[in-house]
Coordinates of C-alpha atoms in Angstrom, one line a residue:
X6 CA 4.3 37.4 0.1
X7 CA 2.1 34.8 -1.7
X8 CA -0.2 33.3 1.3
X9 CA -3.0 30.7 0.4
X10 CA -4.6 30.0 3.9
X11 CA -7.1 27.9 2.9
X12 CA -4.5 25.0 1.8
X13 CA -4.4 24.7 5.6
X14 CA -8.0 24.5 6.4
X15 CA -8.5 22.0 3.4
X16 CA -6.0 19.7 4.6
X17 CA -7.3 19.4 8.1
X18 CA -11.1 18.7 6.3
X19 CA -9.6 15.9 4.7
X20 CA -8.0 14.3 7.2
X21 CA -11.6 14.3 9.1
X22 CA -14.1 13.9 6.0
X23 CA -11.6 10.5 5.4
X24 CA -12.0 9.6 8.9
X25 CA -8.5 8.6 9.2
X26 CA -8.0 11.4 12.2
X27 CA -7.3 8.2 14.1
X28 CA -3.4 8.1 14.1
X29 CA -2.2 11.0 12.4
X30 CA 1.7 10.2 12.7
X31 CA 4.7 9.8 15.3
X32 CA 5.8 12.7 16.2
X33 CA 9.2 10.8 17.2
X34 CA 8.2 11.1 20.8
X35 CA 6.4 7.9 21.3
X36 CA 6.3 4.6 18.7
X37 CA 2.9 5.1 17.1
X38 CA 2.6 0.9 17.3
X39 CA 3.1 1.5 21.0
X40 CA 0.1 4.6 21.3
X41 CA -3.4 4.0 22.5
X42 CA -5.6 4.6 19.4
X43 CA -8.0 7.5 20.0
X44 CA -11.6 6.9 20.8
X45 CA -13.7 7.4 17.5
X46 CA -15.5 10.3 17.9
X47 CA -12.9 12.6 19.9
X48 CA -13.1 16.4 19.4
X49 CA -9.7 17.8 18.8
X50 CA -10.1 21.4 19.7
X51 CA -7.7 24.6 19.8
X52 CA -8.1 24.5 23.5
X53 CA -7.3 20.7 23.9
X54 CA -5.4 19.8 21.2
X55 CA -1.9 19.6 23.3
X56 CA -3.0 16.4 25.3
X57 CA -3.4 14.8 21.4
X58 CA -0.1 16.2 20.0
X59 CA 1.4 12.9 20.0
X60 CA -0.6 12.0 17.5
X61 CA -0.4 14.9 15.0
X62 CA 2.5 15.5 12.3
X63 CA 4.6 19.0 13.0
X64 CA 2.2 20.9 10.3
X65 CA -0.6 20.0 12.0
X66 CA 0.5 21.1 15.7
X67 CA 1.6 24.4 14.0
X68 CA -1.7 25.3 12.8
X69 CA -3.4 24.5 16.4
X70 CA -0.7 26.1 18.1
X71 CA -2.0 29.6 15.7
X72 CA 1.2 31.4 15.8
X73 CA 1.8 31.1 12.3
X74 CA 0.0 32.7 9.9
X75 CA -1.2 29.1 8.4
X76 CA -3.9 28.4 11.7
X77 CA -7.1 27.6 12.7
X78 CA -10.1 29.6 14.0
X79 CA -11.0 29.3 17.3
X80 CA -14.1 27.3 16.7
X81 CA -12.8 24.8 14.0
X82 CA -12.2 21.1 14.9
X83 CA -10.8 17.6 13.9
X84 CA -13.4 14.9 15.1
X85 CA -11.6 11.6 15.2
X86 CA -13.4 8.8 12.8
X87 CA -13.0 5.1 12.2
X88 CA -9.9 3.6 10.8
X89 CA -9.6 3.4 7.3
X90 CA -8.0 0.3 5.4
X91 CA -6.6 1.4 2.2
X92 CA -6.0 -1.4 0.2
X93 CA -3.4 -1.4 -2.9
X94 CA -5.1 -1.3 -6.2
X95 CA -5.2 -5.1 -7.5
X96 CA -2.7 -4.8 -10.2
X97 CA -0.2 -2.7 -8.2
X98 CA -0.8 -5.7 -5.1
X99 CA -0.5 -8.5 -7.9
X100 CA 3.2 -7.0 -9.5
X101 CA 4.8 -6.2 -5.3
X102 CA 3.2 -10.4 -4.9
X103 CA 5.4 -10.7 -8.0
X104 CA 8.9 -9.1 -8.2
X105 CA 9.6 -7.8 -4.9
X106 CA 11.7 -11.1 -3.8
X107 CA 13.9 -9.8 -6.7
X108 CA 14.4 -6.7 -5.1
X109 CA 17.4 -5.2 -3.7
X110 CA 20.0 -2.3 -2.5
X111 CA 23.2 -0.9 -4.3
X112 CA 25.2 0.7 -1.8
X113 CA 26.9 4.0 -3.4
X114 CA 30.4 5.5 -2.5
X115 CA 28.6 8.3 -1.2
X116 CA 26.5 6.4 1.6
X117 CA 23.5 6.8 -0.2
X118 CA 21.5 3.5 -2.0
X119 CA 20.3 2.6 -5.8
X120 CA 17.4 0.3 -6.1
X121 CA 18.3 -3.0 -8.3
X122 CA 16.3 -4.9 -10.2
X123 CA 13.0 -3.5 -9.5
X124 CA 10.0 -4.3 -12.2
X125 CA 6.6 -2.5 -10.3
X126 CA 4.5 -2.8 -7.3
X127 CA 6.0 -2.0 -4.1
X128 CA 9.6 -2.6 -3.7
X129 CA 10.2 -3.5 -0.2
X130 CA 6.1 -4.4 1.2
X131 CA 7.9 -5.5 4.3
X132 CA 10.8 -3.2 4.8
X133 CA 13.5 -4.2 7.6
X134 CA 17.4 -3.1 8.8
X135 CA 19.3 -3.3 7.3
X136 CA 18.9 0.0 5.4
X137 CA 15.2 0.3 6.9
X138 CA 15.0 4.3 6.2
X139 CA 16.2 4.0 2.3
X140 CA 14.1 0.9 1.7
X141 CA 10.9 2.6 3.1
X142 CA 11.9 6.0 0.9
X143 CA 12.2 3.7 -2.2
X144 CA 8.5 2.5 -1.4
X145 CA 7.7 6.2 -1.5
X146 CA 9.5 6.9 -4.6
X147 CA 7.6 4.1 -6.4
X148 CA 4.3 4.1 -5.1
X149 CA 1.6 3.5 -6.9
X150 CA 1.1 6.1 -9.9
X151 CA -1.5 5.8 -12.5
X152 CA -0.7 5.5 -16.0
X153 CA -2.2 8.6 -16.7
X154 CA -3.7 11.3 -14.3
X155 CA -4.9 14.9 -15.4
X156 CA -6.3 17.1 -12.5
X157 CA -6.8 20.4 -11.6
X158 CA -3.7 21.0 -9.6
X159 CA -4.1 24.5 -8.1
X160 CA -7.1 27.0 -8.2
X161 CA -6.1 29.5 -6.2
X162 CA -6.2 33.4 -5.2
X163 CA -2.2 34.8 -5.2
X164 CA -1.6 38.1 -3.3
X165 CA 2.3 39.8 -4.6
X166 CA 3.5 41.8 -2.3
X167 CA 1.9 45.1 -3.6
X168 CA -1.7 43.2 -1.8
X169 CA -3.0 42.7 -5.7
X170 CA -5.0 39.7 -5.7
X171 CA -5.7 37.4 -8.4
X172 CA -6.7 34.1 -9.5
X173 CA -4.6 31.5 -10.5
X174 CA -5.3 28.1 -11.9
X175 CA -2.8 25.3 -13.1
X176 CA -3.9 22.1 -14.7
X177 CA -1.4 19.1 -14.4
X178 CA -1.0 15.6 -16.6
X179 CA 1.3 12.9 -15.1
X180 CA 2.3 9.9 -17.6
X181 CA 4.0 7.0 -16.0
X182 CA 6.0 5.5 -18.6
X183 CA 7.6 3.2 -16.6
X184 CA 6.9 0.2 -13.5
X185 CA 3.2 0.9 -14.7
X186 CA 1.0 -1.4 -12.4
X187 CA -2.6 -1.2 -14.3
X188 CA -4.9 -4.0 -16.2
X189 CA -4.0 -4.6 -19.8
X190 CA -1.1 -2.1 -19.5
X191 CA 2.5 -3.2 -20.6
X192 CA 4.9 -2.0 -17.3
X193 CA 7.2 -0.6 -20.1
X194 CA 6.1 1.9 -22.4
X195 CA 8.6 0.9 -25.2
X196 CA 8.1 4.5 -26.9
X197 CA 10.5 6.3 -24.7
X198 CA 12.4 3.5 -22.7
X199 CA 14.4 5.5 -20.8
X200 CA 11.8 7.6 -19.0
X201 CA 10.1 6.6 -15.8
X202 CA 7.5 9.5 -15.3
X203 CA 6.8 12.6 -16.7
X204 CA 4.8 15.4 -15.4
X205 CA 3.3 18.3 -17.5
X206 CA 2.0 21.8 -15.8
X207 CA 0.2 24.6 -17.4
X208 CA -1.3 27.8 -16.9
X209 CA -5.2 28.5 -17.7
X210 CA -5.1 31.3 -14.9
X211 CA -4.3 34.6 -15.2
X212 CA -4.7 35.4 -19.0
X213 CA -1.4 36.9 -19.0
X214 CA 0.1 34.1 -18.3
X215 CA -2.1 31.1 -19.9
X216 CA 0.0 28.3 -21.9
X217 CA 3.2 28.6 -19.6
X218 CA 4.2 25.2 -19.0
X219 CA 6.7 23.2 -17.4
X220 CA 7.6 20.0 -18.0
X221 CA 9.5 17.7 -15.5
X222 CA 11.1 14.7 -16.6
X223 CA 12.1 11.2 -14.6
X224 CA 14.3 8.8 -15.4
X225 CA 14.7 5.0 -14.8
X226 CA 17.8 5.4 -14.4
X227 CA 17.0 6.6 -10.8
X228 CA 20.5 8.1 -10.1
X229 CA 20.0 10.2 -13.0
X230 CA 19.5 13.6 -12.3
X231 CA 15.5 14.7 -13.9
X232 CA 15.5 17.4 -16.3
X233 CA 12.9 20.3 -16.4
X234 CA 12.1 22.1 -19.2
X235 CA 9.7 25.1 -19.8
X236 CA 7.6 26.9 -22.5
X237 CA 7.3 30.9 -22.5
X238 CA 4.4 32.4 -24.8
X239 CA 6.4 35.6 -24.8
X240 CA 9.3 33.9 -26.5
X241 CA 7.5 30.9 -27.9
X242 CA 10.1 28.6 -27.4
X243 CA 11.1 26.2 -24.7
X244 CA 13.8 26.9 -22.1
X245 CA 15.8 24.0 -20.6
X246 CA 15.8 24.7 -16.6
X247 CA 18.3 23.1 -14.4
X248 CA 17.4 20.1 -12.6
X249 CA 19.3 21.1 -9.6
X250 CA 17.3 23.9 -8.5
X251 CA 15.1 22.3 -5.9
X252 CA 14.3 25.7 -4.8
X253 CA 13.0 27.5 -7.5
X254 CA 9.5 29.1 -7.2
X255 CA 6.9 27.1 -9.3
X256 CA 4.3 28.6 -10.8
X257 CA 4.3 32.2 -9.5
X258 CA 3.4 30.8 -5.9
X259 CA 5.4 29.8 -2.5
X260 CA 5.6 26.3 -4.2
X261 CA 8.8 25.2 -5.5
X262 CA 9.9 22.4 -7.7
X263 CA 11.1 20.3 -4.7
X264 CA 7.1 20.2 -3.4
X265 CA 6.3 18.1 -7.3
X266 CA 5.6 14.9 -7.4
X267 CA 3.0 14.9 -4.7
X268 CA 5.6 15.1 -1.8
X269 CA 9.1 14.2 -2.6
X270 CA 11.3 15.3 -5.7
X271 CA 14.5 14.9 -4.8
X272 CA 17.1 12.4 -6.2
X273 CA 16.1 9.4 -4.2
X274 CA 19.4 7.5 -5.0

């Protein structure tokens, strides 16, 4: 088993160092518009942390709960900060100001929906029924992406089931071809029309493996199943994957191709 505990530790930091500790989600209980914001500057503790579980998201009672393996040490925290406004970036604002009167829903045979005549920005910036649930997944599906993005997408330390540890390290580039909201940017990139967003992965980390790669491929065509592809050193060639294996392993780790995409890589339609 592949465990990487500190994923959990680094996700609570964040949610402090960003100081939006504040309302952390519904848990379904109670209608977060309905809660009682939380004093700036309240200590969410192991000991306590049941009085604030309204507040936290199921991942995050888990690891104060600590019977998972993914938990916190006793004397770790979560200290409630200000409330955070994140404002669109201008461009992304300007295009959902734009085209989002244009937007609308294609209901399928199969009860699911199809976005129509989308352009960029947010498609639904005031989502209501009918359809409420689709229309805010569409506004997840077409958030705001930059045109390009390269980052350092996991440096980690695997252990296989024999306890050998070693250090992995992926880098990742994301091209958004398509609904591109940036300054000076055309929304279509005429050079491959049909593709929405792209997203490339490869190995540095461990030798052995360096210069595997995936490649992940999304079309405009949102009811068009993506296609993965990847490239084996040892055979030096690419291998065509199947785009309906949400569960495969990425990468050597616990990840698998569902978790791309930051969040949600499923068909949305």
């Amino acid at each position: 088993m592949r465990v990487r505990l500190f994923i959990a530790f680094i996700l609570v930091l964040v949610f402090s160092l960003a100081g939006r500790t504040l309302v952390l989600a519904d848990s379904g209980e109670v209608p977060l518009e309905k809660q009682a914001p939380l004093p700036v500057g309240t200590v969410i503790t192991t000991q306590n942390w049941q009085q604030y579980k309204d507040y936290m998201p199921l991942w995050m009672q888990i690891l104060f709960e600590g019977q998972s393996v993914y938990k916190l040490a006793p004397d770790q925290q979560v200290v409630v900060g200000p409330m955070t406004k994140v404002v669109l970036p201008k461009e992304y604002a300007k295009n959902t100001e734009k085209y989002a009167s244009q937007v609308g829903l294609k209901i399928l045979p199969d009860g699911g929906t199809l976005i129509q005549n989308y352009t960029a920005g947010q498609p639904f910036p005031h989502p209501t029924e009918p359809n409420l649930g689709d229309k805010i997944l569409w506004n997840l599906w077409y958030r705001y992406i930059p045109r390009i993005q390269i980052e350092r997408a996991a440096d980690e330390l695997l252990v296989d089931k024999d306890h050998t540890t070693f250090h992995e390290v992926v880098f990742a580039t994301y091209s958004k071809l398509s609904h591109v909201s940036e300054p000076d940017v055309p929304i279509y990139d005429t050079t491959e029309p049909e593709v929405d967003f792209a997203l490339y992965d490869e190995l540095i980390l461990p030798e052995e493996s360096k210069y595997t790669a995936a490649l992940y491929i999304y079309w405009r065509d949102a009811s068009r199943l993506q296609e993965r592809w990847a490239y084996l050193p040892s055979l030096r060639r690419p291998l065509r994957l199947s785009g309906a294996a949400r569960c495969a392993p990425a990468v050597g780790t616990d990840l698998v191709v569902e978790d791309q995409k930051q969040g949600f890589n499923l068909n949305p339609a």
